[in-house]
Amino acid sequence: MVSESAAKGSEQAAGNSDVGDAARDDAKDTGRKGLSGKTKRNLLIAAILIAIGGGLWFMRYETYGQYFQETNDAQIDVDMVAIAPKVSGYVSEVLVEDNQNVAKDAPLVRIDASDYDARAAQARAQIAQAQASVENARAGIAEQQAAVAQARAQLAAARAKARHDAGEVDRYAPLVASGAERRETLDQLKLAATQSAEQVRQLEAALTAQQRRIATLETQVAQARAQGEGAKAQLEAADVDLKATLIRAPIAGRIGDRTVRTGQFVQAGTRLMSVVPLDKLYVTANFKETQLALMRPGQPARISVDALEGTEINGRVASVSPGTGAQFSLLPPENATGNFTKIVQRVPVRIAIEAPASARKLLVPGLSVTVTVDTRSAEGELDEIEEASEEAGEEAESSAEAKTRGTR
């Protein structure tokens, strides 16, 4: 049994060896014969097609591809205006609906104005009170001026009498000394002169007091006028607040994101809705930094709108952002921290939409678009920049060599 199994194994191994030898012989025969004519023809056709395709791609790149920059990282934007009240209060009426078109200065929201009416009335009352105070003070000044005039007249008479009495004393004194007049008469004259002088002093003090009273009344007039001016300022502020209770549209557009409702209490500065000027739409296209070499304001662009099933509209480059999108983000990248990884940055480019009204009315902010910019108008600028850089470099080298020779 064992011998029979061994014999069968040896026969099977010999058969496998014969099959391997036959396969190697067929491979050698195929190598000697080479590829078939059909295979060679297919390979040749494939090579020709590849060459033609490469040539067409190169021609397209040279004539079209390198000058037409495209990005699908773009959307329609607009500078919408957020509507917020200047004053706080309860909303008494909402005058617009969602998605409603409004004209400039159209009324949007009315806030209850009763508190602001009361403030205006209070300010008017304060103005009237201040005016009355001014009139009363002016009347007092007029009375005091009359009293001052009377006091001056009395003072003048008293001074005249005092001078007369003093003169009588001077006249009688020699006579009394010579014995021509009695001393009692001189004493009476001296007493009268003293009384006249005292009356002059009293009238002078009274005149000064009257004059000071006028100054006090003039100060009261100034204070009343100041109070009146303050009340006028309060009235103007109340009128401004009163007008602000009726919120109007600052621009023409369509109402969007309306959150205000009748009866709601709103704080000053609370966002109530937005007005979207649909006639001022534009496209923000985020191009890679490697696409901006020839991009300039004024170059034509084609805008393909996804919402319009790829319909293309005309546009024009309006401006290029002064920085990448990352620079204007909330947390700009800080590459000096040691975690720098170079990635291609994107720069926002503003594209003005040049489309007819029939197309514009179908566009809204936020729609995704694909933008292609024709940069052929700046074709030769890079060569000019390169030449200018080379000239500047040569001048710098010449200047450095001259300085080196001068130091030697």
Coordinates of C-alpha atoms in Angstrom, one line a residue:
M1 CA 0.0 0.0 0.0
V2 CA 2.8 2.4 0.9
S3 CA 4.6 1.6 -2.3
E4 CA 1.5 2.2 -4.4
S5 CA 1.0 5.7 -2.8
A6 CA 4.6 6.6 -3.3
A7 CA 4.3 5.6 -6.9
K8 CA 1.2 7.7 -7.4
G9 CA 2.9 10.7 -5.8
S10 CA 5.9 10.5 -8.0
E11 CA 3.7 10.3 -11.1
Q12 CA 1.7 13.4 -10.0
A13 CA 4.9 15.4 -9.4
A14 CA 6.2 14.4 -12.8
G15 CA 2.9 15.6 -14.4
N16 CA 3.1 19.0 -12.7
S17 CA 6.7 19.4 -13.8
D18 CA 5.6 18.7 -17.4
V19 CA 2.8 21.4 -17.1
G20 CA 5.3 24.0 -15.8
D21 CA 7.7 23.3 -18.6
A22 CA 4.9 23.6 -21.2
A23 CA 3.8 27.0 -19.8
R24 CA 7.4 28.3 -19.9
D25 CA 7.7 27.2 -23.5
D26 CA 4.5 29.0 -24.4
A27 CA 5.7 32.2 -22.8
K28 CA 9.0 32.0 -24.7
D29 CA 7.1 31.5 -27.9
T30 CA 4.9 34.5 -27.2
G31 CA 7.9 36.7 -26.4
R32 CA 9.5 35.7 -29.7
K33 CA 6.4 36.5 -31.7
G34 CA 5.8 40.0 -29.9
L35 CA 2.5 41.9 -29.6
S36 CA -0.2 41.3 -32.1
G37 CA -1.0 43.9 -34.7
K38 CA -4.4 44.8 -33.2
T39 CA -2.8 45.5 -29.8
K40 CA -0.1 47.7 -31.4
R41 CA -2.8 49.6 -33.3
N42 CA -4.8 50.1 -30.1
L43 CA -1.8 51.3 -28.2
L44 CA -0.9 53.7 -31.0
I45 CA -4.4 55.2 -31.1
A46 CA -4.3 55.6 -27.3
A47 CA -1.0 57.4 -27.5
I48 CA -2.3 59.7 -30.2
L49 CA -5.4 60.5 -28.2
I50 CA -3.4 61.2 -25.1
A51 CA -1.1 63.5 -27.1
I52 CA -4.0 65.3 -28.7
G53 CA -5.7 65.6 -25.3
G54 CA -2.5 67.0 -23.7
G55 CA -2.1 69.4 -26.6
L56 CA -5.7 70.6 -26.3
W57 CA -5.3 71.0 -22.5
F58 CA -2.1 72.9 -23.0
M59 CA -3.6 75.2 -25.7
R60 CA -6.6 75.8 -23.4
Y61 CA -4.4 76.6 -20.5
E62 CA -2.3 79.0 -22.5
T63 CA -5.2 80.8 -24.1
Y64 CA -8.0 80.4 -21.5
G65 CA -7.2 78.4 -18.4
Q66 CA -4.5 80.6 -16.9
Y67 CA -6.5 83.8 -17.4
F68 CA -10.0 82.7 -16.3
Q69 CA -10.0 82.2 -12.6
E70 CA -13.0 80.3 -11.1
T71 CA -14.3 79.5 -7.7
N72 CA -17.5 78.0 -6.3
D73 CA -16.7 79.4 -2.8
A74 CA -19.0 82.4 -3.4
Q75 CA -22.4 83.6 -2.5
I76 CA -24.7 86.6 -3.1
D77 CA -24.5 89.2 -0.3
V78 CA -26.1 92.6 0.5
D79 CA -25.6 95.3 3.0
M80 CA -28.9 94.9 4.9
V81 CA -30.0 97.4 7.5
A82 CA -31.1 96.2 11.0
I83 CA -34.1 98.1 12.3
A84 CA -33.9 98.9 16.0
P85 CA -35.8 101.5 18.1
K86 CA -34.2 104.6 19.6
V87 CA -36.6 104.5 22.6
S88 CA -38.0 101.9 24.8
G89 CA -41.7 101.1 25.2
Y90 CA -44.6 98.8 24.3
V91 CA -45.3 98.2 20.6
S92 CA -48.7 99.6 19.8
E93 CA -48.8 98.7 16.1
V94 CA -46.7 96.8 13.6
L95 CA -47.3 98.4 10.2
V96 CA -45.6 95.8 7.9
E97 CA -45.7 92.1 7.1
D98 CA -43.0 89.6 6.5
N99 CA -41.3 89.8 3.1
Q100 CA -43.1 93.1 2.3
N101 CA -41.5 95.6 0.0
V102 CA -41.3 99.1 1.5
A103 CA -40.2 102.5 0.3
K104 CA -37.7 104.8 2.1
D105 CA -39.3 106.5 5.1
A106 CA -42.2 104.1 5.1
P107 CA -43.6 103.6 8.7
L108 CA -42.7 100.2 10.1
V109 CA -43.5 100.1 13.8
R110 CA -45.3 102.4 16.2
I111 CA -44.4 102.5 19.9
D112 CA -46.8 103.7 22.6
A113 CA -46.0 107.5 23.0
S114 CA -48.0 108.3 26.1
D115 CA -44.9 108.5 28.4
Y116 CA -43.1 110.7 25.9
D117 CA -46.1 113.0 25.5
A118 CA -46.1 113.5 29.3
R119 CA -42.4 114.4 29.2
A120 CA -43.0 116.9 26.5
A121 CA -45.9 118.5 28.4
Q122 CA -43.8 118.6 31.6
A123 CA -41.0 120.4 29.6
R124 CA -43.5 122.9 28.2
A125 CA -44.7 123.6 31.7
Q126 CA -41.2 124.2 33.0
I127 CA -40.6 126.6 30.1
A128 CA -43.7 128.6 31.0
Q129 CA -42.7 128.6 34.7
A130 CA -39.2 129.9 33.8
Q131 CA -40.7 132.6 31.6
A132 CA -43.0 133.7 34.4
S133 CA -40.0 133.9 36.8
V134 CA -38.1 136.0 34.3
E135 CA -41.1 138.4 34.0
N136 CA -41.5 138.7 37.8
A137 CA -37.8 139.4 38.2
R138 CA -37.9 142.0 35.5
A139 CA -40.8 143.7 37.2
G140 CA -38.9 143.7 40.5
I141 CA -35.9 145.2 38.8
A142 CA -38.1 148.0 37.4
E143 CA -39.5 148.7 40.9
Q144 CA -36.0 148.7 42.4
Q145 CA -34.7 151.1 39.7
A146 CA -37.5 153.5 40.7
A147 CA -36.5 153.1 44.3
V148 CA -32.9 153.7 43.5
A149 CA -33.8 156.9 41.7
Q150 CA -35.8 158.1 44.6
A151 CA -32.9 157.2 47.0
R152 CA -30.5 159.1 44.9
A153 CA -32.7 162.2 45.0
Q154 CA -33.0 162.0 48.7
L155 CA -29.3 161.5 49.1
A156 CA -28.6 164.5 46.9
A157 CA -31.0 166.7 49.1
A158 CA -29.4 165.3 52.3
R159 CA -25.9 166.1 51.0
A160 CA -26.9 169.6 50.1
K161 CA -28.4 170.1 53.6
A162 CA -25.3 168.7 55.2
R163 CA -23.1 171.0 53.3
H164 CA -25.3 174.0 54.3
D165 CA -25.2 173.0 58.0
A166 CA -21.5 172.5 57.9
G167 CA -21.1 175.9 56.3
E168 CA -23.2 177.5 59.0
V169 CA -21.0 176.0 61.7
D170 CA -17.9 177.3 59.9
R171 CA -19.5 180.8 59.7
Y172 CA -20.7 181.0 63.3
A173 CA -17.6 179.7 64.9
P174 CA -15.5 182.9 64.5
L175 CA -18.5 185.0 65.6
V176 CA -18.9 182.9 68.8
A177 CA -15.1 183.2 69.4
S178 CA -15.3 187.1 69.1
G179 CA -18.4 187.2 71.4
A180 CA -20.7 188.4 68.6
E181 CA -22.9 185.3 68.8
R182 CA -23.9 183.0 71.7
R183 CA -22.3 179.6 72.0
E184 CA -25.8 178.0 72.3
T185 CA -26.5 179.0 68.7
L186 CA -23.2 177.4 67.6
D187 CA -23.9 174.2 69.5
Q188 CA -27.3 174.0 67.8
L189 CA -25.7 174.4 64.4
K190 CA -23.1 171.7 65.1
L191 CA -25.9 169.3 66.2
A192 CA -27.8 170.0 63.0
A193 CA -24.7 169.5 60.9
T194 CA -24.0 166.2 62.7
Q195 CA -27.6 165.0 62.1
S196 CA -27.4 166.0 58.4
A197 CA -24.1 164.0 58.0
E198 CA -25.7 161.0 59.7
Q199 CA -28.7 161.2 57.4
V200 CA -26.3 161.3 54.4
R201 CA -24.6 158.1 55.6
Q202 CA -28.0 156.4 56.1
L203 CA -29.2 157.4 52.7
E204 CA -26.0 156.2 51.1
A205 CA -26.4 152.8 52.8
A206 CA -30.0 152.6 51.6
L207 CA -28.9 153.5 48.1
T208 CA -26.3 150.7 48.2
A209 CA -28.8 148.2 49.4
Q210 CA -31.3 149.2 46.7
Q211 CA -28.5 148.8 44.0
R212 CA -27.6 145.3 45.5
R213 CA -31.3 144.3 45.3
I214 CA -31.2 145.1 41.6
A215 CA -28.1 142.9 41.1
T216 CA -29.9 140.1 43.0
L217 CA -32.9 140.4 40.7
E218 CA -30.7 140.4 37.6
T219 CA -29.1 137.2 38.9
Q220 CA -32.6 135.7 39.3
V221 CA -33.4 136.7 35.8
A222 CA -30.3 134.9 34.5
Q223 CA -31.2 131.8 36.6
A224 CA -34.7 131.8 35.3
R225 CA -33.5 132.1 31.7
A226 CA -31.0 129.2 32.3
Q227 CA -33.9 127.2 33.7
G228 CA -35.9 128.1 30.6
E229 CA -33.1 127.0 28.3
G230 CA -32.8 123.7 30.1
A231 CA -36.5 123.2 29.8
K232 CA -36.3 123.9 26.1
A233 CA -33.5 121.3 25.7
Q234 CA -35.7 118.8 27.6
L235 CA -38.6 119.7 25.3
E236 CA -36.4 119.2 22.2
A237 CA -35.2 115.8 23.6
A238 CA -38.8 114.8 24.4
D239 CA -39.9 115.8 20.9
V240 CA -37.0 113.7 19.4
D241 CA -38.1 110.7 21.5
L242 CA -41.7 111.3 20.6
K243 CA -40.8 111.3 16.9
A244 CA -38.7 108.2 17.4
T245 CA -41.8 106.3 18.6
L246 CA -42.7 105.9 14.9
I247 CA -40.0 103.8 13.3
R248 CA -39.5 104.4 9.6
A249 CA -37.5 102.5 7.0
P250 CA -34.1 104.2 6.4
I251 CA -33.8 102.7 2.9
A252 CA -36.1 101.1 0.4
G253 CA -36.1 97.3 0.3
R254 CA -37.9 94.1 1.5
I255 CA -38.7 93.3 5.1
G256 CA -36.9 90.2 6.4
D257 CA -36.4 88.4 9.8
R258 CA -39.3 90.3 11.4
T259 CA -39.4 89.4 15.1
V260 CA -41.5 92.2 16.6
R261 CA -45.1 91.7 17.5
T262 CA -47.9 94.1 18.7
G263 CA -47.9 94.4 22.5
Q264 CA -44.2 93.4 22.9
F265 CA -42.0 95.6 25.1
V266 CA -38.8 96.6 23.3
Q267 CA -35.7 98.1 24.6
A268 CA -33.7 100.8 22.7
G269 CA -31.3 99.1 20.3
T270 CA -33.3 95.8 20.2
R271 CA -33.3 94.3 16.7
L272 CA -36.8 94.2 15.4
M273 CA -36.4 93.3 11.7
S274 CA -34.1 93.9 8.7
V275 CA -34.6 95.9 5.5
V276 CA -32.9 94.1 2.6
P277 CA -32.1 96.4 -0.4
L278 CA -32.5 93.8 -3.2
D279 CA -31.5 96.3 -5.8
K280 CA -28.0 96.5 -4.3
L281 CA -27.0 92.8 -4.3
Y282 CA -23.4 91.8 -4.9
V283 CA -21.3 88.6 -4.9
T284 CA -18.6 87.8 -2.4
A285 CA -16.2 85.3 -4.0
N286 CA -13.4 83.8 -2.0
F287 CA -10.5 83.2 -4.4
K288 CA -7.4 81.3 -3.5
E289 CA -4.3 83.6 -3.1
T290 CA -2.7 81.8 -6.1
Q291 CA -5.6 83.1 -8.3
L292 CA -5.1 86.8 -7.6
A293 CA -1.9 87.5 -9.5
L294 CA -3.8 89.1 -12.5
M295 CA -7.1 89.9 -10.8
R296 CA -7.9 93.7 -10.9
P297 CA -11.0 95.8 -10.3
G298 CA -13.0 96.4 -13.4
Q299 CA -12.4 93.0 -15.0
P300 CA -15.5 91.1 -16.4
A301 CA -16.9 88.1 -14.6
R302 CA -19.5 85.4 -15.2
I303 CA -21.8 84.4 -12.4
S304 CA -23.5 81.0 -12.4
V305 CA -26.4 80.9 -10.0
D306 CA -27.2 77.4 -8.5
A307 CA -30.8 78.4 -7.7
L308 CA -31.4 79.3 -11.4
E309 CA -30.2 75.9 -12.6
G310 CA -26.8 77.3 -13.5
T311 CA -28.0 80.3 -15.4
E312 CA -25.2 82.7 -16.0
I313 CA -25.3 86.5 -15.5
N314 CA -22.7 89.2 -16.0
G315 CA -20.7 90.8 -13.3
R316 CA -17.6 92.9 -12.8
V317 CA -14.8 92.9 -10.2
A318 CA -15.6 95.8 -7.9
S319 CA -12.9 95.5 -5.3
V320 CA -10.4 93.1 -3.6
S321 CA -10.4 92.8 0.2
P322 CA -7.3 94.3 1.9
G323 CA -6.7 91.1 3.8
T324 CA -7.5 87.4 3.8
G325 CA -10.7 86.1 5.4
A326 CA -8.6 84.6 8.2
Q327 CA -7.2 88.1 9.1
F328 CA -10.7 89.5 9.7
S329 CA -12.0 86.5 11.7
L330 CA -12.8 86.7 15.4
L331 CA -9.6 84.9 16.3
P332 CA -6.9 85.7 13.6
P333 CA -4.2 83.1 13.3
E334 CA -1.0 83.7 15.2
N335 CA 1.8 82.0 13.3
A336 CA 4.6 83.1 15.7
T337 CA 3.5 80.6 18.3
G338 CA 5.3 77.7 16.6
N339 CA 2.3 75.8 15.3
F340 CA 2.5 77.1 11.7
T341 CA 1.1 75.0 8.9
K342 CA 1.1 76.6 5.5
I343 CA -2.3 76.4 3.8
V344 CA -3.6 78.3 0.8
Q345 CA -5.4 81.4 2.0
R346 CA -8.6 82.8 0.5
V347 CA -9.2 86.4 -0.2
P348 CA -12.7 87.9 -0.5
V349 CA -13.4 89.6 -3.8
R350 CA -16.5 91.7 -4.3
I351 CA -18.2 91.2 -7.7
A352 CA -20.8 93.8 -8.8
I353 CA -23.8 92.2 -10.5
E354 CA -24.7 93.5 -13.9
A355 CA -27.9 91.8 -14.6
P356 CA -31.3 93.0 -15.9
A357 CA -34.2 93.6 -13.6
S358 CA -35.9 90.4 -14.7
A359 CA -32.9 88.4 -13.3
R360 CA -32.3 90.5 -10.3
K361 CA -35.8 90.0 -8.9
L362 CA -35.0 86.2 -8.6
L363 CA -31.8 86.8 -6.6
V364 CA -31.7 86.9 -2.8
P365 CA -28.8 87.1 -0.4
G366 CA -27.2 83.8 0.6
L367 CA -27.6 82.0 -2.7
S368 CA -24.6 79.9 -3.8
V369 CA -22.9 80.9 -7.0
T370 CA -19.9 80.0 -9.1
V371 CA -17.8 83.0 -10.3
T372 CA -15.3 83.0 -13.3
V373 CA -13.2 86.2 -13.7
D374 CA -11.5 87.1 -17.0
T375 CA -8.1 88.4 -16.1
R376 CA -6.6 88.8 -19.6
S377 CA -6.6 92.6 -19.3
A378 CA -3.6 92.3 -16.8
E379 CA -1.7 89.8 -18.9
G380 CA 1.6 91.7 -19.1
E381 CA 1.7 93.2 -15.6
L382 CA 3.6 90.3 -14.0
D383 CA 6.4 90.6 -16.6
E384 CA 6.6 94.3 -15.9
I385 CA 6.7 93.7 -12.2
E386 CA 9.5 91.1 -12.7
E387 CA 11.5 93.4 -14.9
A388 CA 11.1 96.2 -12.4
S389 CA 12.2 93.9 -9.6
E390 CA 15.3 92.8 -11.6
E391 CA 16.3 96.4 -12.3
A392 CA 15.8 97.3 -8.6
G393 CA 18.0 94.4 -7.6
E394 CA 20.7 95.3 -10.1
E395 CA 20.7 98.9 -8.8
A396 CA 20.9 97.7 -5.2
E397 CA 23.9 95.4 -6.1
S398 CA 25.6 98.3 -7.9
S399 CA 25.1 100.6 -5.0
A400 CA 26.4 97.9 -2.6
E401 CA 29.5 97.4 -4.7
A402 CA 30.2 101.1 -4.9
K403 CA 30.0 101.4 -1.1
T404 CA 32.3 98.5 -0.7
R405 CA 34.9 100.0 -3.0
G406 CA 34.6 103.4 -1.2
T407 CA 35.3 101.7 2.2
R408 CA 38.4 100.1 0.8

